[in-house]
Amino acid sequence: QQPVQSPQAVILREGEDAVINCSSSKALYSVHWYRQKHGEAPVFLMILLKGGEQKGHDKISASFNEKKQQSSLYLTASQLSYSGTYFCGTEIPETSGSRLTFGEGTQLTVNP
Amino acid sequence: DGGITQSPKYLFRKEGQNVTLSCEQNLNHDAMYWYRQDPGQGLRLIYYSQIVNDFQKGDIAEGYSVSREKKESFPLTVTSAQKNPTAFYLCASSMGAEQYFGPGTRLTVT
């Protein structure tokens, strides 16, 4: 079952903050976050494991609420380079270590 | 430099023809994946392989076929049975959690 991402799109001014959510109807083993710039390959940002702690990557961090089967990606003090489409990929226990199911993505635009 | 290569970057075919997309990796990764991406949509899994000579169907395998005869290679054939083959195709590999993606092949079928 494909995870649901929200919002579908967000426009920011440089320096503003944003939150992107990823929800699943299934119990999750892990959540992976990727960023894809237009016409390029997706690039791995971070992974959150069940029972793990909140992760951080420069000014981008994420959390994983196991009870709600939801992950949130936090972008603080956004930079122009943050523009792109953000995807969450979810892993369920039954197929952990083998495959991800990706959401439809959230398009983030950071303007000067 | 280690990485994943996909060729060609752009591919044009006539309807009714089979076409094979290449994916090669020199990262020594065991697992390899094929995804399809349509405009404004996420990544949908076509096939994946966790070990040589073994592969599993993903969510949209109909009309596609793969082989995994070598660890470093995972070619994808788009057959004439695929009703809407025009899309951006991404190959990825992994050794553990993180997936590394190739640059993609944009296939146009007319």
Coordinates of C-alpha atoms in Angstrom, one line a residue:
Chain A
Q1 CA 0.0 0.0 0.0
Q2 CA 1.5 3.3 -1.1
P3 CA 2.2 5.8 1.7
V4 CA 0.4 9.2 1.5
Q5 CA 2.4 12.3 1.5
S6 CA 1.2 15.8 2.4
P7 CA 1.3 18.5 1.3
Q8 CA 1.6 17.8 -2.4
A9 CA 3.4 21.0 -3.0
V10 CA 4.8 23.8 -0.9
I11 CA 6.4 27.2 -1.8
L12 CA 8.8 28.9 0.6
R13 CA 10.9 31.9 0.8
E14 CA 14.5 31.4 1.7
G15 CA 14.9 31.0 5.4
E16 CA 11.4 29.7 6.1
D17 CA 10.6 26.3 7.6
A18 CA 8.6 23.4 6.2
V19 CA 7.2 20.1 7.3
I20 CA 6.4 17.2 5.0
N21 CA 4.4 14.3 6.3
C22 CA 4.3 10.6 5.2
S23 CA 1.5 8.3 6.5
S24 CA 0.9 4.6 6.1
S25 CA -2.0 2.4 6.7
K26 CA 0.3 -0.5 7.5
A27 CA 2.6 -1.1 10.4
L28 CA 6.1 0.1 9.3
Y29 CA 9.6 -1.2 9.9
S30 CA 11.3 1.9 8.6
V31 CA 10.9 5.1 6.6
H32 CA 13.4 6.4 4.1
W33 CA 13.5 10.0 2.8
Y34 CA 14.9 10.9 -0.7
R35 CA 15.1 14.2 -2.6
Q36 CA 15.0 14.4 -6.4
K37 CA 15.9 17.5 -8.3
H38 CA 14.3 18.0 -11.7
G39 CA 15.6 15.5 -14.3
E40 CA 18.0 13.9 -11.9
A41 CA 18.1 10.7 -9.8
P42 CA 16.7 10.6 -6.3
V43 CA 19.3 11.1 -3.5
F44 CA 19.1 9.4 -0.1
L45 CA 18.6 11.8 2.8
M46 CA 18.0 9.6 5.8
I47 CA 16.4 6.5 7.3
L48 CA 14.3 6.1 10.4
L49 CA 14.0 2.7 11.9
K50 CA 11.2 1.4 14.2
G51 CA 12.4 2.2 17.7
G52 CA 15.1 4.5 16.5
E53 CA 15.7 8.1 17.3
Q54 CA 15.0 11.3 15.4
K55 CA 17.6 11.8 12.7
G56 CA 19.2 14.9 11.4
H57 CA 21.1 15.9 8.3
D58 CA 22.4 19.5 8.4
K59 CA 19.2 21.6 8.8
I60 CA 17.0 18.7 7.7
S61 CA 15.7 16.3 10.3
A62 CA 12.9 13.7 10.6
S63 CA 10.9 11.8 13.1
F64 CA 9.0 8.6 13.1
N65 CA 5.8 8.0 15.1
E66 CA 5.4 4.3 15.3
K67 CA 1.9 4.4 16.9
K68 CA 0.6 6.6 14.1
Q69 CA 2.7 4.9 11.3
Q70 CA 3.7 8.4 10.3
S71 CA 7.0 10.2 9.6
S72 CA 7.6 13.9 9.3
L73 CA 10.5 15.6 7.5
Y74 CA 11.5 19.0 8.9
L75 CA 13.3 21.6 6.8
T76 CA 14.5 24.6 8.8
A77 CA 15.9 27.8 7.6
S78 CA 15.4 26.6 4.0
Q79 CA 18.0 27.3 1.3
L80 CA 17.6 27.6 -2.4
S81 CA 19.3 24.2 -2.8
Y82 CA 16.5 22.5 -0.9
S83 CA 14.2 22.9 -3.9
G84 CA 13.1 19.5 -5.3
T85 CA 10.7 16.7 -4.9
Y86 CA 10.8 14.8 -1.6
F87 CA 9.8 11.2 -1.5
C88 CA 9.2 9.0 1.5
G89 CA 9.8 5.2 1.0
T90 CA 8.3 2.8 3.5
E91 CA 9.3 -0.7 4.5
I92 CA 7.0 -3.1 6.2
P93 CA 8.3 -5.9 8.5
E94 CA 7.2 -8.7 6.2
T95 CA 9.6 -7.5 3.5
S96 CA 12.1 -5.6 5.5
G97 CA 15.5 -5.5 3.9
S98 CA 14.1 -6.1 0.5
R99 CA 11.9 -3.4 -1.0
L100 CA 10.5 0.1 -0.5
T101 CA 7.1 1.5 -1.4
F102 CA 7.3 5.2 -2.3
G103 CA 4.8 8.0 -1.9
E104 CA 3.8 10.3 -4.7
G105 CA 6.2 13.0 -3.5
T106 CA 6.0 16.6 -2.2
Q107 CA 7.3 19.3 -4.5
L108 CA 9.2 21.9 -2.6
T109 CA 10.1 25.3 -4.1
V110 CA 12.4 27.7 -2.3
N111 CA 12.4 31.2 -3.7
P112 CA 14.9 34.0 -2.9
Chain B
D1 CA 34.5 6.0 -9.3
G2 CA 31.8 3.6 -8.1
G3 CA 28.3 4.1 -9.3
I4 CA 25.4 3.0 -11.4
T5 CA 25.2 3.6 -15.1
Q6 CA 22.1 3.5 -17.2
S7 CA 22.2 3.7 -21.0
P8 CA 21.0 5.3 -23.1
K9 CA 19.8 8.5 -21.5
Y10 CA 17.0 8.9 -24.1
L11 CA 15.4 6.1 -26.1
F12 CA 12.8 6.2 -28.8
R13 CA 10.9 3.2 -30.1
K14 CA 8.0 2.4 -32.3
E15 CA 4.9 0.8 -30.7
G16 CA 5.0 -3.0 -30.9
Q17 CA 8.8 -3.2 -30.5
N18 CA 10.5 -4.7 -27.4
V19 CA 13.3 -2.6 -26.0
T20 CA 16.0 -3.4 -23.4
L21 CA 17.2 -0.8 -20.9
S22 CA 20.7 -1.3 -19.5
C23 CA 21.7 -1.0 -15.8
E24 CA 25.2 -1.7 -14.6
Q25 CA 26.7 -1.1 -11.1
N26 CA 30.3 -1.4 -9.8
L27 CA 29.4 -0.9 -6.1
N28 CA 29.4 -4.6 -5.4
H29 CA 25.8 -4.3 -4.2
D30 CA 23.7 -7.5 -3.9
A31 CA 20.3 -5.9 -4.5
M32 CA 19.1 -4.1 -7.6
Y33 CA 15.8 -2.5 -8.5
W34 CA 13.9 -1.1 -11.4
Y35 CA 11.4 1.8 -10.9
R36 CA 9.1 3.6 -13.3
Q37 CA 8.3 7.3 -12.8
D38 CA 5.6 9.2 -14.6
P39 CA 5.3 13.0 -14.6
G40 CA 4.2 14.3 -11.2
Q41 CA 4.1 10.8 -9.7
G42 CA 6.2 8.8 -7.3
L43 CA 8.5 5.8 -8.0
R44 CA 6.7 2.6 -8.7
L45 CA 8.6 -0.7 -8.3
I46 CA 8.7 -2.9 -11.4
Y47 CA 11.1 -5.7 -10.4
Y48 CA 13.8 -6.3 -7.9
S49 CA 16.6 -8.8 -7.3
Q50 CA 18.4 -9.5 -4.1
I51 CA 20.8 -12.0 -5.5
V52 CA 22.1 -13.3 -8.8
N53 CA 19.8 -15.5 -10.7
D54 CA 16.8 -14.5 -8.6
F55 CA 14.3 -11.7 -8.9
Q56 CA 10.8 -10.8 -7.7
K57 CA 7.9 -8.9 -9.3
G58 CA 7.2 -5.5 -7.9
D59 CA 3.9 -3.6 -8.1
I60 CA 3.7 -3.1 -11.8
A61 CA 5.6 -6.0 -13.4
E62 CA 3.1 -6.7 -16.2
G63 CA 4.6 -6.1 -19.6
Y64 CA 8.2 -6.1 -18.3
S65 CA 10.9 -8.7 -17.9
V66 CA 14.3 -8.8 -16.3
S67 CA 17.3 -11.0 -15.9
R68 CA 20.1 -11.1 -13.3
E69 CA 22.9 -13.3 -14.7
K70 CA 25.7 -11.2 -13.2
K71 CA 25.9 -9.3 -9.9
E72 CA 26.7 -6.0 -11.6
S73 CA 24.0 -6.1 -14.3
F74 CA 20.2 -6.0 -14.2
P75 CA 18.7 -5.2 -17.7
L76 CA 15.0 -4.5 -18.0
T77 CA 13.1 -5.4 -21.2
V78 CA 9.9 -3.4 -22.0
T79 CA 7.8 -5.7 -24.1
S80 CA 5.1 -4.9 -26.6
A81 CA 2.6 -6.1 -24.0
Q82 CA 3.2 -3.0 -21.8
K83 CA 0.3 -0.8 -22.7
N84 CA 1.8 2.6 -21.8
P85 CA 5.6 2.3 -21.8
T86 CA 6.5 5.9 -22.2
A87 CA 8.1 6.9 -18.9
F88 CA 11.3 7.7 -17.0
Y89 CA 12.9 4.5 -15.8
L90 CA 15.3 4.4 -12.8
C91 CA 17.6 1.7 -11.7
A92 CA 18.9 1.4 -8.2
S93 CA 21.1 -0.8 -6.1
S94 CA 21.6 -1.3 -2.4
M95 CA 23.7 -3.1 0.2
G96 CA 21.6 -2.5 3.2
A97 CA 19.2 0.3 3.7
E98 CA 20.3 3.1 1.4
Q99 CA 19.4 2.8 -2.3
Y100 CA 21.7 4.4 -4.9
F101 CA 20.0 5.5 -8.1
G102 CA 21.3 5.7 -11.6
P103 CA 20.7 8.7 -13.8
G104 CA 17.7 7.2 -15.5
T105 CA 16.5 6.4 -19.0
R106 CA 13.7 8.4 -20.6
L107 CA 11.8 6.1 -22.9
T108 CA 9.4 7.4 -25.5
V109 CA 7.2 5.0 -27.5
T110 CA 5.2 6.4 -30.4

